[in-house]
Amino acid sequence: MASQNKQSGFMAWYFNTNLLLKILIGLVLGIITGLAAGEHILWVSPLGQIFVHLLKMIVMPIIVSTLVLGAASVNPAQLGKTGLKIFVYYILTGAIAVAIGLIAGNIFQPGKGLNLTSGTTDATVDQPSLIHTLINVIPTNFFDALSSGDVLPVIFFSILFGIGLSFLRNSNEPRLRNAGETLYTLFDGAAEIMFLIVRWILQYAPIGVFALIAVVFAKQSASTITSLGMVIVAVYLGLAFHLVVVYGGLLTLNKLSFITFLKGAREAMITAFVTRTSSGTLPVTMRRAENNLGINRKVYSFTLPLGATINMDGTAIYQGVCVIFIGFAIGAPLSFAQQVTVMLTAVLASIGTAGVPGAGAIMLLMALKAVGLPIENGSATAAAYAMILGIDALLDMGRTGLNVTGDLTGTTVVAKSEQALAMDYWDSSASQESREHK
């Protein structure tokens, strides 16, 4: 399969090189070129503007196609108590995770004093009150919200539409069921097309990142490197806190050993960290759930695939820190209402965007748009976003590892509540160690 994906001919060397490596190279070259050439490199600015346009182009189609598909994929009739418990767990831990990310961002304040400047006035966005924001989640005109790029109303309507489509697909009336399947196939095809377009755009990302970063460093000093370092520190400390306090706390409250859990889950955690894909790690996660943790197949066969789709605790922490960074970097620290909006966006968007390549970066675009900081040509927001994209590979490893760990934690807790957890796997560490070789 891998050989079939290899490109040949002109530029084959470029397309066959690892994408994340190319983006990192673009970041480094942009820093070096910007510092060395100064304002003489500003002519590359249009290359960055093209990248900004491409990113803005995909946001709304991604939201609609993936959220409708994600909500429609869950069969309401099959949820039951187990499904309801795991769904509530995923939503609540996701909200806690983004709150941790926002708190970490406010404590470390990455980007403060960076003062990225541009020809636009990012910091003068008029933000509505919190109550007004919550009310406006419900659109009065979906198509008007879609055309104006109003993220939260589009997310809300897309989820409702997807839930309605799920009921239609599972209707007892053949006409409605056929109509539902036809419409589901249409959105499935639309989502696959968007995934393909995202992959195309990401091939241009190294060039766009190089141009945007070169312009930033041509105008700023090397102090921006310190700010990016603070982002990495804040994200990883947030991930560690969520792992130990939230997951460890939930397991302890359910009288389950956190250490035993880590021993049983470590192969899945390491695989997710290295491969940076929750879906690709799923076979390993399922095997460890049964062989190491004693979880009944009837539970994990539903909860783990669902978690790979909608549970994004690591991404939520990353998003909280990065939005705070961008706010400080452009001289527009986020208000409390804006930070609540970030939480709403992260929790709602997680239902569908997990399967999208570059999901974290796309969710960050949604959050920025929702709080009134859209990516515009030549804006400081676009420059700060490019800086995050340059280190995204380093952050992606940690957040994916936490995502998969969260799936296993929730599955374990729910399985125990449903008497679907073999407790002998937890009572004897020796027997568990032997199972790791299965």
Tab-separated table of C-alpha atoms in Angstrom:
chain	number	residue	atom	x	y	z
A	1	MET	CA	0.000	0.000	0.000
A	2	ALA	CA	2.794	2.391	0.888
A	3	SER	CA	4.436	1.970	-2.492
A	4	GLN	CA	1.207	2.832	-4.242
A	5	ASN	CA	1.167	6.218	-2.493
A	6	LYS	CA	4.653	7.135	-3.685
A	7	GLN	CA	4.775	9.932	-6.239
A	8	SER	CA	6.963	9.800	-9.321
A	9	GLY	CA	8.271	12.329	-11.798
A	10	PHE	CA	9.020	16.009	-11.242
A	11	MET	CA	8.877	17.114	-7.582
A	12	ALA	CA	8.596	13.473	-6.454
A	13	TRP	CA	11.294	14.127	-3.834
A	14	TYR	CA	9.068	16.819	-2.294
A	15	PHE	CA	5.816	14.851	-2.182
A	16	ASN	CA	7.542	11.706	-0.913
A	17	THR	CA	9.168	13.525	2.027
A	18	ASN	CA	7.404	13.322	5.408
A	19	LEU	CA	4.932	16.207	5.671
A	20	LEU	CA	5.646	17.069	9.306
A	21	LEU	CA	9.376	17.145	8.547
A	22	LYS	CA	8.727	19.501	5.638
A	23	ILE	CA	6.683	21.853	7.829
A	24	LEU	CA	9.392	21.848	10.499
A	25	ILE	CA	12.025	22.594	7.832
A	26	GLY	CA	9.827	25.428	6.546
A	27	LEU	CA	9.633	26.835	10.082
A	28	VAL	CA	13.402	26.691	10.631
A	29	LEU	CA	14.231	28.127	7.199
A	30	GLY	CA	11.664	30.881	7.743
A	31	ILE	CA	13.289	31.830	11.065
A	32	ILE	CA	16.807	31.839	9.617
A	33	THR	CA	15.825	33.708	6.449
A	34	GLY	CA	13.763	36.296	8.316
A	35	LEU	CA	16.548	37.042	10.790
A	36	ALA	CA	19.258	37.102	8.111
A	37	ALA	CA	17.499	38.980	5.310
A	38	GLY	CA	15.333	41.312	7.374
A	39	GLU	CA	12.888	43.414	5.387
A	40	HIS	CA	14.474	42.282	2.109
A	41	ILE	CA	12.470	39.026	2.403
A	42	LEU	CA	9.052	40.699	2.678
A	43	TRP	CA	8.429	39.962	-1.013
A	44	VAL	CA	7.480	36.379	-0.025
A	45	SER	CA	4.403	37.688	1.801
A	46	PRO	CA	1.972	36.728	-1.038
A	47	LEU	CA	3.013	33.075	-0.649
A	48	GLY	CA	1.813	33.240	2.945
A	49	GLN	CA	-1.388	34.989	1.896
A	50	ILE	CA	-2.176	32.128	-0.486
A	51	PHE	CA	-1.854	29.685	2.419
A	52	VAL	CA	-4.180	31.831	4.547
A	53	HIS	CA	-6.801	31.831	1.775
A	54	LEU	CA	-6.574	28.054	1.412
A	55	LEU	CA	-7.097	27.558	5.148
A	56	LYS	CA	-10.095	29.881	5.277
A	57	MET	CA	-11.598	28.135	2.254
A	58	ILE	CA	-11.901	24.753	3.995
A	59	VAL	CA	-13.202	25.715	7.443
A	60	MET	CA	-16.960	25.844	6.787
A	61	PRO	CA	-17.114	22.823	4.433
A	62	ILE	CA	-15.105	20.830	6.997
A	63	ILE	CA	-17.467	21.791	9.830
A	64	VAL	CA	-20.657	20.899	7.965
A	65	SER	CA	-19.531	17.673	6.298
A	66	THR	CA	-17.692	16.126	9.248
A	67	LEU	CA	-20.067	17.155	12.036
A	68	VAL	CA	-23.159	15.962	10.169
A	69	LEU	CA	-21.389	12.698	9.393
A	70	GLY	CA	-20.098	12.277	12.958
A	71	ALA	CA	-23.495	12.870	14.578
A	72	ALA	CA	-25.272	10.680	12.030
A	73	SER	CA	-22.871	7.790	12.632
A	74	VAL	CA	-24.184	7.143	16.145
A	75	ASN	CA	-27.261	4.915	16.234
A	76	PRO	CA	-29.572	6.309	18.967
A	77	ALA	CA	-31.172	2.877	19.446
A	78	GLN	CA	-27.813	1.305	20.296
A	79	LEU	CA	-26.663	3.892	22.824
A	80	GLY	CA	-28.371	2.530	25.937
A	81	LYS	CA	-26.830	3.094	29.366
A	82	THR	CA	-23.299	2.272	28.249
A	83	GLY	CA	-23.454	4.662	25.315
A	84	LEU	CA	-24.971	7.449	27.382
A	85	LYS	CA	-22.329	7.070	30.100
A	86	ILE	CA	-19.372	7.114	27.711
A	87	PHE	CA	-20.816	10.009	25.704
A	88	VAL	CA	-21.257	12.103	28.870
A	89	TYR	CA	-17.735	11.128	29.965
A	90	TYR	CA	-16.208	12.228	26.649
A	91	ILE	CA	-18.035	15.563	26.660
A	92	LEU	CA	-17.281	16.378	30.318
A	93	THR	CA	-13.594	15.429	30.191
A	94	GLY	CA	-13.290	17.393	26.951
A	95	ALA	CA	-14.688	20.489	28.669
A	96	ILE	CA	-12.327	19.964	31.627
A	97	ALA	CA	-9.400	19.531	29.238
A	98	VAL	CA	-9.951	22.775	27.372
A	99	ALA	CA	-10.396	24.538	30.740
A	100	ILE	CA	-7.009	23.134	31.820
A	101	GLY	CA	-5.490	24.387	28.575
A	102	LEU	CA	-6.927	27.858	29.116
A	103	ILE	CA	-5.728	27.920	32.740
A	104	ALA	CA	-2.229	26.796	31.691
A	105	GLY	CA	-2.214	29.504	29.032
A	106	ASN	CA	-3.236	32.160	31.538
A	107	ILE	CA	-0.592	31.016	34.038
A	108	PHE	CA	2.331	30.823	31.601
A	109	GLN	CA	1.050	33.605	29.312
A	110	PRO	CA	2.993	32.459	26.223
A	111	GLY	CA	3.276	35.188	23.647
A	112	LYS	CA	2.964	38.022	26.162
A	113	GLY	CA	5.127	40.936	25.108
A	114	LEU	CA	5.601	39.515	21.613
A	115	ASN	CA	3.487	42.319	20.118
A	116	LEU	CA	3.124	40.971	16.610
A	117	THR	CA	2.053	43.796	14.358
A	118	SER	CA	0.258	43.943	11.046
A	119	GLY	CA	-1.719	46.206	8.829
A	120	THR	CA	-4.937	45.001	10.434
A	121	THR	CA	-6.350	45.787	13.846
A	122	ASP	CA	-6.826	42.348	15.387
A	123	ALA	CA	-7.083	43.711	18.896
A	124	THR	CA	-10.061	45.972	18.277
A	125	VAL	CA	-12.634	43.230	17.738
A	126	ASP	CA	-15.908	44.065	19.489
A	127	GLN	CA	-16.852	40.994	21.545
A	128	PRO	CA	-20.467	40.376	22.629
A	129	SER	CA	-21.315	39.470	26.220
A	130	LEU	CA	-21.274	35.856	27.431
A	131	ILE	CA	-25.098	35.631	27.534
A	132	HIS	CA	-25.330	37.054	24.032
A	133	THR	CA	-22.744	34.523	22.830
A	134	LEU	CA	-24.686	31.604	24.347
A	135	ILE	CA	-27.970	32.758	22.803
A	136	ASN	CA	-26.340	33.256	19.409
A	137	VAL	CA	-25.218	29.620	19.336
A	138	ILE	CA	-28.727	28.972	17.991
A	139	PRO	CA	-28.851	30.390	14.439
A	140	THR	CA	-31.844	32.358	13.207
A	141	ASN	CA	-30.688	31.737	9.638
A	142	PHE	CA	-28.303	28.835	9.034
A	143	PHE	CA	-27.338	29.948	5.525
A	144	ASP	CA	-26.594	33.472	6.727
A	145	ALA	CA	-24.361	32.025	9.480
A	146	LEU	CA	-22.679	29.789	6.903
A	147	SER	CA	-21.951	32.605	4.465
A	148	SER	CA	-20.695	34.957	7.195
A	149	GLY	CA	-18.461	32.298	8.739
A	150	ASP	CA	-20.228	32.318	12.114
A	151	VAL	CA	-18.765	29.124	13.560
A	152	LEU	CA	-20.841	28.242	16.644
A	153	PRO	CA	-24.288	28.463	14.989
A	154	VAL	CA	-23.028	26.360	12.059
A	155	ILE	CA	-21.661	23.743	14.477
A	156	PHE	CA	-24.924	23.676	16.450
A	157	PHE	CA	-27.118	23.258	13.365
A	158	SER	CA	-24.803	20.657	11.804
A	159	ILE	CA	-24.964	18.480	14.935
A	160	LEU	CA	-28.757	18.743	15.085
A	161	PHE	CA	-28.978	17.900	11.394
A	162	GLY	CA	-26.685	14.907	11.906
A	163	ILE	CA	-28.782	13.618	14.815
A	164	GLY	CA	-31.921	13.949	12.688
A	165	LEU	CA	-30.173	12.085	9.875
A	166	SER	CA	-29.246	9.317	12.322
A	167	PHE	CA	-32.910	8.847	13.255
A	168	LEU	CA	-33.824	8.830	9.568
A	169	ARG	CA	-31.245	6.118	8.770
A	170	ASN	CA	-32.612	3.911	11.545
A	171	SER	CA	-36.290	4.456	10.748
A	172	ASN	CA	-38.596	1.440	10.410
A	173	GLU	CA	-40.161	2.994	7.314
A	174	PRO	CA	-38.210	1.924	4.181
A	175	ARG	CA	-38.747	5.233	2.369
A	176	LEU	CA	-37.282	7.280	5.211
A	177	ARG	CA	-34.477	4.789	5.784
A	178	ASN	CA	-33.481	4.848	2.112
A	179	ALA	CA	-33.587	8.640	2.044
A	180	GLY	CA	-31.412	8.721	5.166
A	181	GLU	CA	-28.842	6.328	3.695
A	182	THR	CA	-28.707	8.334	0.465
A	183	LEU	CA	-28.142	11.568	2.340
A	184	TYR	CA	-25.572	9.917	4.622
A	185	THR	CA	-23.678	8.637	1.572
A	186	LEU	CA	-23.707	12.166	0.155
A	187	PHE	CA	-22.173	13.655	3.310
A	188	ASP	CA	-19.739	10.743	3.539
A	189	GLY	CA	-18.542	11.516	0.032
A	190	ALA	CA	-18.357	15.244	0.793
A	191	ALA	CA	-16.275	14.558	3.918
A	192	GLU	CA	-13.893	12.316	1.979
A	193	ILE	CA	-13.464	15.023	-0.652
A	194	MET	CA	-12.674	17.530	2.102
A	195	PHE	CA	-10.099	15.142	3.583
A	196	LEU	CA	-8.481	14.958	0.149
A	197	ILE	CA	-8.469	18.744	-0.250
A	198	VAL	CA	-6.953	19.114	3.226
A	199	ARG	CA	-4.140	16.748	2.219
A	200	TRP	CA	-3.505	18.851	-0.894
A	201	ILE	CA	-3.426	22.067	1.124
A	202	LEU	CA	-1.060	20.526	3.665
A	203	GLN	CA	1.389	19.823	0.840
A	204	TYR	CA	1.563	23.590	0.362
A	205	ALA	CA	1.805	24.197	4.128
A	206	PRO	CA	5.656	24.128	4.299
A	207	ILE	CA	5.832	26.930	1.727
A	208	GLY	CA	3.101	28.933	3.451
A	209	VAL	CA	4.686	28.465	6.879
A	210	PHE	CA	8.087	29.509	5.511
A	211	ALA	CA	6.655	32.716	4.033
A	212	LEU	CA	4.590	33.662	7.086
A	213	ILE	CA	7.387	32.904	9.565
A	214	ALA	CA	10.031	34.690	7.461
A	215	VAL	CA	7.905	37.846	7.470
A	216	VAL	CA	7.350	37.562	11.245
A	217	PHE	CA	11.050	37.225	12.038
A	218	ALA	CA	11.953	39.942	9.544
A	219	LYS	CA	9.842	42.328	11.628
A	220	GLN	CA	10.396	40.835	15.100
A	221	SER	CA	13.340	39.598	17.143
A	222	ALA	CA	14.508	36.127	18.094
A	223	SER	CA	12.421	36.418	21.288
A	224	THR	CA	9.604	34.694	19.384
A	225	ILE	CA	11.511	31.400	19.819
A	226	THR	CA	11.179	31.749	23.603
A	227	SER	CA	7.432	32.304	23.232
A	228	LEU	CA	7.062	29.098	21.203
A	229	GLY	CA	9.064	27.251	23.845
A	230	MET	CA	6.591	28.454	26.472
A	231	VAL	CA	3.724	27.098	24.351
A	232	ILE	CA	5.339	23.638	24.306
A	233	VAL	CA	5.950	23.729	28.077
A	234	ALA	CA	2.391	24.884	28.844
A	235	VAL	CA	0.807	22.236	26.593
A	236	TYR	CA	2.827	19.328	27.984
A	237	LEU	CA	2.315	20.377	31.604
A	238	GLY	CA	-1.424	20.614	30.875
A	239	LEU	CA	-1.364	17.137	29.331
A	240	ALA	CA	0.484	15.715	32.351
A	241	PHE	CA	-1.932	17.381	34.791
A	242	HIS	CA	-4.953	16.016	32.947
A	243	LEU	CA	-3.434	12.520	32.860
A	244	VAL	CA	-2.588	12.361	36.562
A	245	VAL	CA	-5.353	14.431	38.175
A	246	VAL	CA	-8.360	13.835	35.917
A	247	TYR	CA	-7.757	10.289	34.653
A	248	GLY	CA	-5.934	9.161	37.789
A	249	GLY	CA	-8.634	10.726	39.945
A	250	LEU	CA	-11.474	9.046	38.042
A	251	LEU	CA	-9.811	5.648	38.324
A	252	THR	CA	-9.091	6.139	42.039
A	253	LEU	CA	-12.691	7.182	42.719
A	254	ASN	CA	-13.769	3.928	41.095
A	255	LYS	CA	-11.291	1.990	43.292
A	256	LEU	CA	-9.007	1.125	40.382
A	257	SER	CA	-5.216	1.413	40.515
A	258	PHE	CA	-3.830	4.191	38.324
A	259	ILE	CA	-0.427	2.463	38.209
A	260	THR	CA	-2.028	-0.799	37.078
A	261	PHE	CA	-3.916	1.111	34.413
A	262	LEU	CA	-0.735	2.753	33.108
A	263	LYS	CA	1.011	-0.616	32.908
A	264	GLY	CA	-1.860	-2.078	30.934
A	265	ALA	CA	-2.337	0.932	28.662
A	266	ARG	CA	1.299	1.880	28.022
A	267	GLU	CA	1.630	0.101	24.659
A	268	ALA	CA	-1.385	1.963	23.257
A	269	MET	CA	-0.149	5.239	24.768
A	270	ILE	CA	3.320	4.881	23.252
A	271	THR	CA	1.924	3.791	19.868
A	272	ALA	CA	-0.365	6.835	19.769
A	273	PHE	CA	2.503	9.132	20.790
A	274	VAL	CA	4.767	7.840	18.023
A	275	THR	CA	2.218	7.469	15.215
A	276	ARG	CA	0.159	10.585	16.090
A	277	THR	CA	-3.108	8.884	15.079
A	278	SER	CA	-5.926	7.738	17.362
A	279	SER	CA	-7.648	5.778	14.602
A	280	GLY	CA	-4.446	4.027	13.544
A	281	THR	CA	-3.766	3.046	17.161
A	282	LEU	CA	-7.282	1.604	17.599
A	283	PRO	CA	-6.345	-2.094	17.018
A	284	VAL	CA	-3.608	-1.834	19.665
A	285	THR	CA	-5.957	0.000	22.042
A	286	MET	CA	-8.621	-2.687	21.676
A	287	ARG	CA	-6.142	-5.520	22.216
A	288	ARG	CA	-4.739	-3.925	25.372
A	289	ALA	CA	-8.267	-3.182	26.660
A	290	GLU	CA	-9.119	-6.887	26.600
A	291	ASN	CA	-5.772	-8.576	27.292
A	292	ASN	CA	-4.315	-6.140	29.837
A	293	LEU	CA	-7.275	-4.395	31.448
A	294	GLY	CA	-9.932	-7.123	31.343
A	295	ILE	CA	-12.595	-5.020	29.620
A	296	ASN	CA	-15.507	-6.912	28.074
A	297	ARG	CA	-15.585	-6.760	24.274
A	298	LYS	CA	-19.246	-5.675	24.278
A	299	VAL	CA	-18.162	-2.447	25.952
A	300	TYR	CA	-14.860	-1.560	24.272
A	301	SER	CA	-16.035	-2.494	20.766
A	302	PHE	CA	-18.410	0.486	21.004
A	303	THR	CA	-16.674	2.950	23.328
A	304	LEU	CA	-13.169	2.910	21.820
A	305	PRO	CA	-14.153	3.570	18.164
A	306	LEU	CA	-16.507	6.288	19.416
A	307	GLY	CA	-13.671	7.788	21.455
A	308	ALA	CA	-11.360	7.792	18.444
A	309	THR	CA	-14.018	9.921	16.727
A	310	ILE	CA	-15.206	12.369	19.380
A	311	ASN	CA	-12.799	12.265	22.349
A	312	MET	CA	-10.073	14.880	21.949
A	313	ASP	CA	-8.905	15.856	25.429
A	314	GLY	CA	-5.298	16.333	24.323
A	315	THR	CA	-6.383	18.461	21.383
A	316	ALA	CA	-8.629	20.510	23.689
A	317	ILE	CA	-5.683	21.347	25.983
A	318	TYR	CA	-3.545	22.258	22.966
A	319	GLN	CA	-6.323	24.457	21.647
A	320	GLY	CA	-6.775	26.302	24.939
A	321	VAL	CA	-3.053	27.095	25.263
A	322	CYS	CA	-2.647	28.089	21.619
A	323	VAL	CA	-5.640	30.446	21.561
A	324	ILE	CA	-4.289	32.172	24.678
A	325	PHE	CA	-0.844	32.389	23.004
A	326	ILE	CA	-2.281	33.997	19.877
A	327	GLY	CA	-4.298	36.482	21.949
A	328	PHE	CA	-1.207	37.589	23.899
A	329	ALA	CA	1.003	37.568	20.797
A	330	ILE	CA	-1.177	40.062	18.938
A	331	GLY	CA	-1.805	42.231	21.983
A	332	ALA	CA	-5.432	41.138	22.439
A	333	PRO	CA	-5.652	38.901	25.549
A	334	LEU	CA	-8.865	36.877	25.542
A	335	SER	CA	-11.692	37.983	27.834
A	336	PHE	CA	-13.580	35.529	30.048
A	337	ALA	CA	-16.467	35.442	27.551
A	338	GLN	CA	-14.076	34.658	24.719
A	339	GLN	CA	-12.517	31.828	26.717
A	340	VAL	CA	-15.958	30.329	27.409
A	341	THR	CA	-16.592	30.536	23.664
A	342	VAL	CA	-13.386	28.573	23.079
A	343	MET	CA	-14.695	25.877	25.448
A	344	LEU	CA	-18.028	25.671	23.625
A	345	THR	CA	-16.343	25.509	20.236
A	346	ALA	CA	-13.887	22.806	21.300
A	347	VAL	CA	-16.542	20.586	22.893
A	348	LEU	CA	-19.048	20.898	20.046
A	349	ALA	CA	-16.491	20.625	17.244
A	350	SER	CA	-14.933	17.485	18.747
A	351	ILE	CA	-17.943	15.430	17.632
A	352	GLY	CA	-16.832	15.423	14.025
A	353	THR	CA	-13.376	16.842	13.461
A	354	ALA	CA	-11.272	14.109	15.053
A	355	GLY	CA	-11.065	12.144	11.807
A	356	VAL	CA	-9.783	15.081	9.792
A	357	PRO	CA	-6.080	15.163	8.925
A	358	GLY	CA	-4.554	18.058	10.868
A	359	ALA	CA	-7.604	18.103	13.170
A	360	GLY	CA	-5.919	20.144	15.893
A	361	ALA	CA	-4.890	22.948	13.550
A	362	ILE	CA	-8.345	23.031	11.934
A	363	MET	CA	-10.090	23.166	15.339
A	364	LEU	CA	-7.789	26.047	16.261
A	365	LEU	CA	-8.980	27.906	13.160
A	366	MET	CA	-12.593	27.378	14.278
A	367	ALA	CA	-11.874	28.674	17.781
A	368	LEU	CA	-10.103	31.775	16.491
A	369	LYS	CA	-13.003	32.565	14.196
A	370	ALA	CA	-15.498	32.014	17.023
A	371	VAL	CA	-13.779	34.535	19.329
A	372	GLY	CA	-13.509	37.196	16.656
A	373	LEU	CA	-9.906	36.592	15.597
A	374	PRO	CA	-10.203	35.259	12.053
A	375	ILE	CA	-7.164	34.508	9.931
A	376	GLU	CA	-6.834	37.419	7.482
A	377	ASN	CA	-4.196	38.310	4.918
A	378	GLY	CA	-1.257	40.073	6.513
A	379	SER	CA	-2.807	39.945	9.984
A	380	ALA	CA	-0.902	39.349	13.196
A	381	THR	CA	-3.319	36.475	13.897
A	382	ALA	CA	-2.192	34.723	10.705
A	383	ALA	CA	1.457	35.171	11.680
A	384	ALA	CA	0.882	33.772	15.179
A	385	TYR	CA	-1.113	30.855	13.755
A	386	ALA	CA	1.756	30.037	11.388
A	387	MET	CA	4.134	29.930	14.335
A	388	ILE	CA	1.900	27.345	16.052
A	389	LEU	CA	1.620	25.319	12.862
A	390	GLY	CA	5.403	25.170	12.678
A	391	ILE	CA	5.674	23.351	16.041
A	392	ASP	CA	2.444	21.385	15.618
A	393	ALA	CA	4.245	18.058	15.114
A	394	LEU	CA	5.850	18.318	18.557
A	395	LEU	CA	2.505	19.102	20.167
A	396	ASP	CA	0.617	16.487	18.140
A	397	MET	CA	2.514	13.579	19.704
A	398	GLY	CA	1.521	14.500	23.235
A	399	ARG	CA	-2.084	15.363	22.501
A	400	THR	CA	-2.687	12.150	20.528
A	401	GLY	CA	-1.184	10.083	23.330
A	402	LEU	CA	-3.571	11.714	25.808
A	403	ASN	CA	-6.539	11.276	23.460
A	404	VAL	CA	-6.028	7.510	23.356
A	405	THR	CA	-5.375	7.339	27.108
A	406	GLY	CA	-8.669	9.140	27.673
A	407	ASP	CA	-10.497	6.605	25.502
A	408	LEU	CA	-9.135	3.746	27.605
A	409	THR	CA	-9.828	5.525	30.908
A	410	GLY	CA	-13.462	6.187	30.048
A	411	THR	CA	-13.927	2.668	28.723
A	412	THR	CA	-12.458	1.201	31.930
A	413	VAL	CA	-14.641	3.312	34.221
A	414	VAL	CA	-17.818	2.588	32.246
A	415	ALA	CA	-16.996	-1.118	32.050
A	416	LYS	CA	-16.680	-1.299	35.840
A	417	SER	CA	-19.981	0.491	36.328
A	418	GLU	CA	-21.617	-2.074	34.041
A	419	GLN	CA	-19.928	-5.068	35.755
A	420	ALA	CA	-18.059	-5.697	32.502
A	421	LEU	CA	-14.553	-5.456	33.979
A	422	ALA	CA	-12.647	-8.579	35.038
A	423	MET	CA	-11.277	-7.482	38.403
A	424	ASP	CA	-8.671	-10.258	38.561
A	425	TYR	CA	-6.747	-8.315	35.924
A	426	TRP	CA	-6.428	-5.513	38.488
A	427	ASP	CA	-5.877	-7.567	41.624
A	428	SER	CA	-2.727	-9.343	40.430
A	429	SER	CA	0.006	-7.295	38.780
A	430	ALA	CA	1.936	-10.446	38.016
A	431	SER	CA	-0.857	-11.924	35.952
A	432	GLN	CA	-1.208	-8.661	34.088
A	433	GLU	CA	2.487	-8.556	33.237
A	434	SER	CA	2.177	-12.005	31.683
A	435	ARG	CA	-0.768	-10.879	29.588
A	436	GLU	CA	1.261	-8.076	28.025
A	437	HIS	CA	3.074	-10.702	25.980
A	438	LYS	CA	-0.118	-11.995	24.397
